[in-house]
Coordinates of C-alpha atoms in Angstrom, one line a residue:
Chain A
M1 CA -6.7 -14.2 29.1
K2 CA -3.1 -14.9 28.0
V3 CA -2.3 -13.2 24.4
V4 CA 0.6 -13.0 22.9
L5 CA 2.3 -9.4 21.1
A6 CA 4.3 -8.7 18.5
D7 CA 5.7 -5.6 17.5
D8 CA 9.3 -4.3 16.8
D9 CA 8.2 -1.1 18.3
K10 CA 8.7 -0.9 21.9
V11 CA 6.8 2.2 22.3
V12 CA 3.7 0.5 20.7
V13 CA 4.5 -2.9 22.7
Q14 CA 4.6 -1.3 26.1
M15 CA 1.6 1.0 25.5
I16 CA -0.9 -1.8 24.2
S17 CA 0.6 -3.9 27.1
A18 CA 0.3 -1.4 30.2
G19 CA -3.0 -0.9 28.2
L20 CA -4.3 -4.4 28.6
K21 CA -2.9 -5.4 31.2
K22 CA -4.9 -3.0 32.9
R23 CA -8.2 -4.5 31.3
G24 CA -7.4 -7.7 32.9
I25 CA -5.2 -9.2 30.1
E26 CA -2.2 -11.1 30.6
I27 CA 0.8 -10.1 28.0
I28 CA 3.5 -12.2 26.7
P29 CA 5.3 -9.9 24.9
A30 CA 7.7 -10.5 21.5
F31 CA 9.8 -7.8 20.0
D32 CA 10.3 -9.9 16.5
A33 CA 8.6 -12.6 14.6
M34 CA 11.0 -15.7 15.9
Q35 CA 10.2 -14.5 19.3
A36 CA 6.5 -14.6 18.4
V37 CA 6.5 -17.6 17.0
M38 CA 8.1 -19.4 19.9
A39 CA 6.1 -17.4 22.7
T40 CA 2.6 -18.3 20.6
M41 CA 4.3 -22.4 20.3
K42 CA 5.4 -22.5 24.1
S43 CA 2.7 -20.7 26.2
A44 CA -0.8 -21.4 23.9
P45 CA -2.0 -18.2 24.4
D46 CA -5.9 -17.3 23.7
A47 CA -4.6 -14.6 20.9
V48 CA -1.9 -13.3 19.6
I49 CA -1.7 -9.5 18.4
M50 CA 1.0 -9.5 15.5
D51 CA 2.1 -6.4 13.3
L52 CA 2.8 -7.1 10.2
N53 CA 5.7 -4.5 9.3
M54 CA 8.3 -5.8 11.1
P55 CA 12.1 -6.2 9.2
G56 CA 11.5 -8.2 6.2
G57 CA 8.1 -9.1 6.1
T58 CA 8.3 -11.8 8.8
G59 CA 5.5 -10.6 11.0
V60 CA 3.6 -11.9 7.6
E61 CA 6.0 -15.1 7.8
A62 CA 4.7 -15.5 11.3
V63 CA 1.4 -15.7 11.3
R64 CA 1.6 -18.1 7.9
R65 CA 3.9 -20.1 10.6
I66 CA 1.6 -19.8 13.5
K67 CA -1.5 -20.8 10.9
G68 CA 0.2 -23.6 9.7
S69 CA 0.6 -25.6 12.7
T70 CA -1.8 -28.0 14.3
K71 CA -1.0 -27.1 17.5
T72 CA -1.4 -23.4 17.1
G73 CA -3.6 -22.9 13.8
V74 CA -7.1 -22.5 15.7
I75 CA -5.5 -19.3 17.7
P76 CA -7.0 -16.1 16.4
I77 CA -4.7 -13.5 15.3
V78 CA -5.4 -10.0 15.3
A79 CA -2.9 -8.3 12.8
I80 CA -1.8 -4.5 13.8
T81 CA -0.1 -1.9 11.2
G82 CA 1.0 1.0 10.5
S83 CA -0.9 1.7 7.2
A84 CA -3.9 -0.3 7.6
T85 CA -4.8 0.1 3.6
E86 CA -7.0 -1.9 1.7
E87 CA -4.7 -4.5 0.3
A88 CA -3.0 -4.7 3.5
R89 CA -6.0 -5.4 5.1
R90 CA -7.0 -8.1 2.8
S91 CA -3.3 -9.8 2.8
A92 CA -3.8 -9.9 6.3
L93 CA -7.4 -11.6 6.4
D94 CA -5.9 -14.3 3.4
L95 CA -3.5 -15.2 6.2
G96 CA -5.8 -15.7 8.7
A97 CA -5.9 -13.1 10.5
V98 CA -9.8 -12.2 12.1
E99 CA -9.0 -8.3 11.6
C100 CA -6.4 -5.6 10.7
L101 CA -6.4 -2.7 13.1
E102 CA -4.6 0.6 12.0
K103 CA -2.1 2.3 14.6
P104 CA -2.8 4.1 16.9
I105 CA -4.7 1.2 18.6
D106 CA -7.9 2.0 20.3
L107 CA -7.4 0.2 23.3
D108 CA -11.1 -0.5 24.7
A109 CA -11.7 -1.5 20.8
L110 CA -9.1 -4.4 21.0
A111 CA -9.5 -5.1 24.5
A112 CA -13.3 -5.6 23.3
L113 CA -12.6 -8.1 20.2
L114 CA -10.0 -9.9 22.1
Q115 CA -13.0 -10.9 25.1
R116 CA -15.3 -11.4 21.6
L117 CA -12.8 -13.9 19.8
T118 CA -11.8 -16.0 23.1
G119 CA -15.5 -16.2 24.2
A120 CA -13.9 -14.6 27.0
D121 CA -16.8 -12.6 30.0
Chain B
M1 CA 16.8 10.0 34.7
A2 CA 14.1 12.3 34.4
G3 CA 15.7 14.4 37.0
D4 CA 18.9 14.5 36.1
R5 CA 17.8 16.1 32.5
E6 CA 15.9 18.8 34.1
R7 CA 18.6 19.9 36.3
C8 CA 20.9 19.5 33.6
L9 CA 18.4 22.0 31.7
A10 CA 17.9 24.2 34.6
A11 CA 21.6 24.7 35.0
G12 CA 21.9 26.7 31.6
M13 CA 23.0 23.5 29.1
D14 CA 21.2 22.8 26.2
D15 CA 20.6 19.5 26.2
Y16 CA 21.4 16.0 28.0
L17 CA 21.9 12.5 26.9
S18 CA 22.9 9.8 29.9
K19 CA 25.1 7.2 29.8
P20 CA 26.0 5.2 28.3
V21 CA 24.9 7.7 25.4
P22 CA 24.4 5.7 22.3
R23 CA 27.0 6.7 19.5
E24 CA 23.7 7.9 16.9
D25 CA 22.4 9.8 19.4
M26 CA 24.9 11.8 20.2
E27 CA 25.7 12.1 16.9
M28 CA 22.0 13.1 15.9
M29 CA 22.7 15.6 18.7
L30 CA 25.4 17.4 17.1
R31 CA 24.1 18.0 14.0
R32 CA 21.3 19.3 15.4
Y33 CA 23.2 21.7 17.0
A34 CA 25.6 22.7 13.9
A35 CA 22.7 23.1 11.8
A36 CA 20.5 24.9 14.0
A37 CA 24.3 27.4 14.1
A38 CA 24.9 27.5 10.9
G39 CA 21.5 29.7 9.9
P40 CA 17.7 29.6 9.6
A41 CA 17.6 26.8 6.8
G42 CA 18.2 24.5 9.8
P43 CA 16.3 22.5 12.1
A44 CA 13.9 24.3 14.5
A45 CA 15.6 24.9 17.6
P46 CA 14.8 22.8 20.7
A47 CA 11.2 22.3 22.3
D48 CA 10.4 25.2 23.9
V49 CA 8.4 23.0 27.4
E50 CA 7.1 25.7 28.8
H51 CA 4.2 25.7 26.5
P52 CA 1.9 22.4 27.5
E53 CA -0.4 23.1 24.7
S54 CA 1.9 22.7 22.0
G55 CA -0.4 20.8 20.0
R56 CA 2.1 18.3 19.2
I57 CA 0.7 15.3 20.9
D58 CA -3.3 14.7 21.3
R59 CA -2.9 14.7 25.3
S60 CA -6.2 13.7 26.5
T61 CA -6.1 10.9 24.1
L62 CA -2.9 9.9 25.0
L63 CA -4.0 9.9 29.0
R64 CA -7.1 8.4 28.5
A65 CA -5.3 5.4 26.8
V66 CA -2.3 5.1 29.5
D67 CA -5.7 5.7 32.0
N68 CA -3.6 8.9 33.7
D69 CA -0.8 6.9 34.4
G70 CA 2.1 8.8 34.8
S71 CA 4.7 6.1 34.9
I72 CA 3.8 4.9 31.9
L73 CA 3.9 8.0 30.0
E74 CA 7.6 7.9 31.7
E75 CA 8.3 4.3 30.4
L76 CA 7.1 5.4 26.6
A77 CA 9.3 8.7 26.4
R78 CA 12.3 6.8 27.6
L79 CA 11.4 3.8 24.8
F80 CA 10.6 6.3 22.1
E81 CA 13.8 8.3 22.7
G82 CA 15.7 5.0 22.5
Q83 CA 14.2 4.0 19.2
A84 CA 13.0 7.1 17.7
F85 CA 16.4 9.3 17.9
G86 CA 18.6 6.7 16.0
Q87 CA 15.8 5.9 13.5
I88 CA 16.0 9.8 12.9
V89 CA 19.6 8.8 12.2
E90 CA 19.3 6.3 9.7
L91 CA 16.4 8.2 7.6
R92 CA 19.2 11.2 7.0
A93 CA 21.7 8.4 6.3
A94 CA 19.1 6.6 3.9
I95 CA 18.2 10.2 2.1
E96 CA 22.1 10.9 1.9
A97 CA 22.5 7.3 0.1
G98 CA 19.6 7.4 -1.8
D99 CA 18.0 4.5 -0.4
A100 CA 14.0 4.8 -1.4
E101 CA 13.3 1.6 0.2
A102 CA 15.2 2.3 3.4
V103 CA 13.0 5.7 3.6
R104 CA 10.2 3.8 3.2
R105 CA 11.0 1.3 6.4
L106 CA 12.0 4.1 8.1
G107 CA 9.3 6.2 7.4
H108 CA 7.0 3.3 8.4
A109 CA 8.6 2.6 11.5
L110 CA 8.7 5.8 12.8
K111 CA 4.9 6.4 12.1
G112 CA 4.0 3.3 14.3
G113 CA 5.5 5.2 17.2
L114 CA 4.5 8.6 17.0
A115 CA 0.7 7.3 15.7
T116 CA 0.8 5.4 19.1
L117 CA 1.8 8.1 21.2
Y118 CA -0.9 10.3 19.3
A119 CA 1.6 13.1 18.2
R120 CA -0.3 13.9 14.8
E121 CA 1.3 16.1 13.0
A122 CA 5.0 14.4 13.7
S123 CA 3.0 11.4 12.5
A124 CA 1.8 12.7 9.0
L125 CA 5.0 13.7 8.4
A126 CA 6.6 10.2 9.2
H127 CA 3.6 9.1 6.8
E128 CA 4.9 11.7 3.7
V129 CA 8.7 10.4 4.3
E130 CA 7.3 7.0 3.8
E131 CA 5.1 8.0 0.5
A132 CA 8.4 9.6 -0.5
G133 CA 10.0 6.2 -0.1
R134 CA 7.0 4.1 -1.3
S135 CA 7.4 6.4 -4.9
G136 CA 10.7 5.8 -5.6
N137 CA 11.4 9.6 -4.9
P138 CA 13.9 9.4 -1.7
E139 CA 14.6 12.8 -2.1
R140 CA 11.1 14.2 -1.6
A141 CA 11.9 13.1 2.4
R142 CA 14.6 15.6 2.8
R143 CA 12.3 18.5 2.8
V144 CA 10.3 16.9 5.7
L145 CA 13.1 16.0 7.7
P146 CA 14.4 19.1 9.3
Q147 CA 10.6 19.3 11.1
L148 CA 10.0 15.9 11.3
E149 CA 13.5 15.8 13.6
A150 CA 12.3 18.8 15.5
E151 CA 9.0 17.2 16.6
V152 CA 10.7 13.9 17.1
R153 CA 13.3 15.5 19.8
A154 CA 11.0 17.4 21.4
I155 CA 8.4 14.3 21.8
P156 CA 10.3 12.5 25.4
D157 CA 10.2 16.2 27.0
E158 CA 6.7 17.0 26.4
L159 CA 5.9 13.2 27.7
F160 CA 7.8 13.8 30.6
E161 CA 6.3 16.6 31.5
L162 CA 2.8 15.1 31.4
A163 CA 3.5 12.4 33.5
R164 CA 4.6 15.3 36.1
T165 CA 1.6 17.1 35.4
V166 CA -0.3 14.2 36.3
A167 CA 1.9 13.1 39.1
A168 CA 1.0 16.3 40.6
E169 CA -2.4 16.0 39.8
D170 CA -2.6 12.7 42.0
A171 CA -0.9 14.2 45.0

């Protein structure tokens, strides 16, 4: 399985990347919204993990772009955020994300969710 | 390099920065020591790494998350040091400027990294900063800043130390 992981926080990217790699998931890291959209277009990942709180609300914009393209619209997106308030969660789901997880991310739960979303074993 | 840091501290130096030194890291460090020298109202003294059970980081949860891999801990320590020290400097400036939106943004940014490292108390402090900014009252963040800064400053060393502990157990 191949997943684009977008967060401007390098600590978060390193932690989630290392954890998912150990669980057999290939990670394509992106550190801003533009990189996230480009990586998703280019590498056709099985799923995208997107921080919604990147500067200027650009994570939200990236989700819109990915969901708005016929090429990438079907790729499941898992939103991550520092504070998953009910409002943040709802807006993430409204945008087309399948789930909104709060940091710190439980890596076992995230890996299981990704497996389920992509129908992998 | 972690080894250089240890040698410097062992030789009696108070702190360590590796070249090339980011201007904001140097500035933050100098400010901190200047404040500490000014009196008891200043930020806490440098972290005492001789107390492994500091309660600063939820070690067992973190170790489980990184699968007891010391090299990941070292990388996390470097990345955290590289971004959080600068965020603290920016936060101080935002508070001085009374910029509520910047205070909110920086509090939120710090919280994401701190929560990810299972630094629960520091994460709660960053949350207070975020809320101070959100409520349009950046001045409230000023009260939290010294403690948050001391926590942030101490975390990389604690991660390096934890990485060494794990490596020693593996050996």
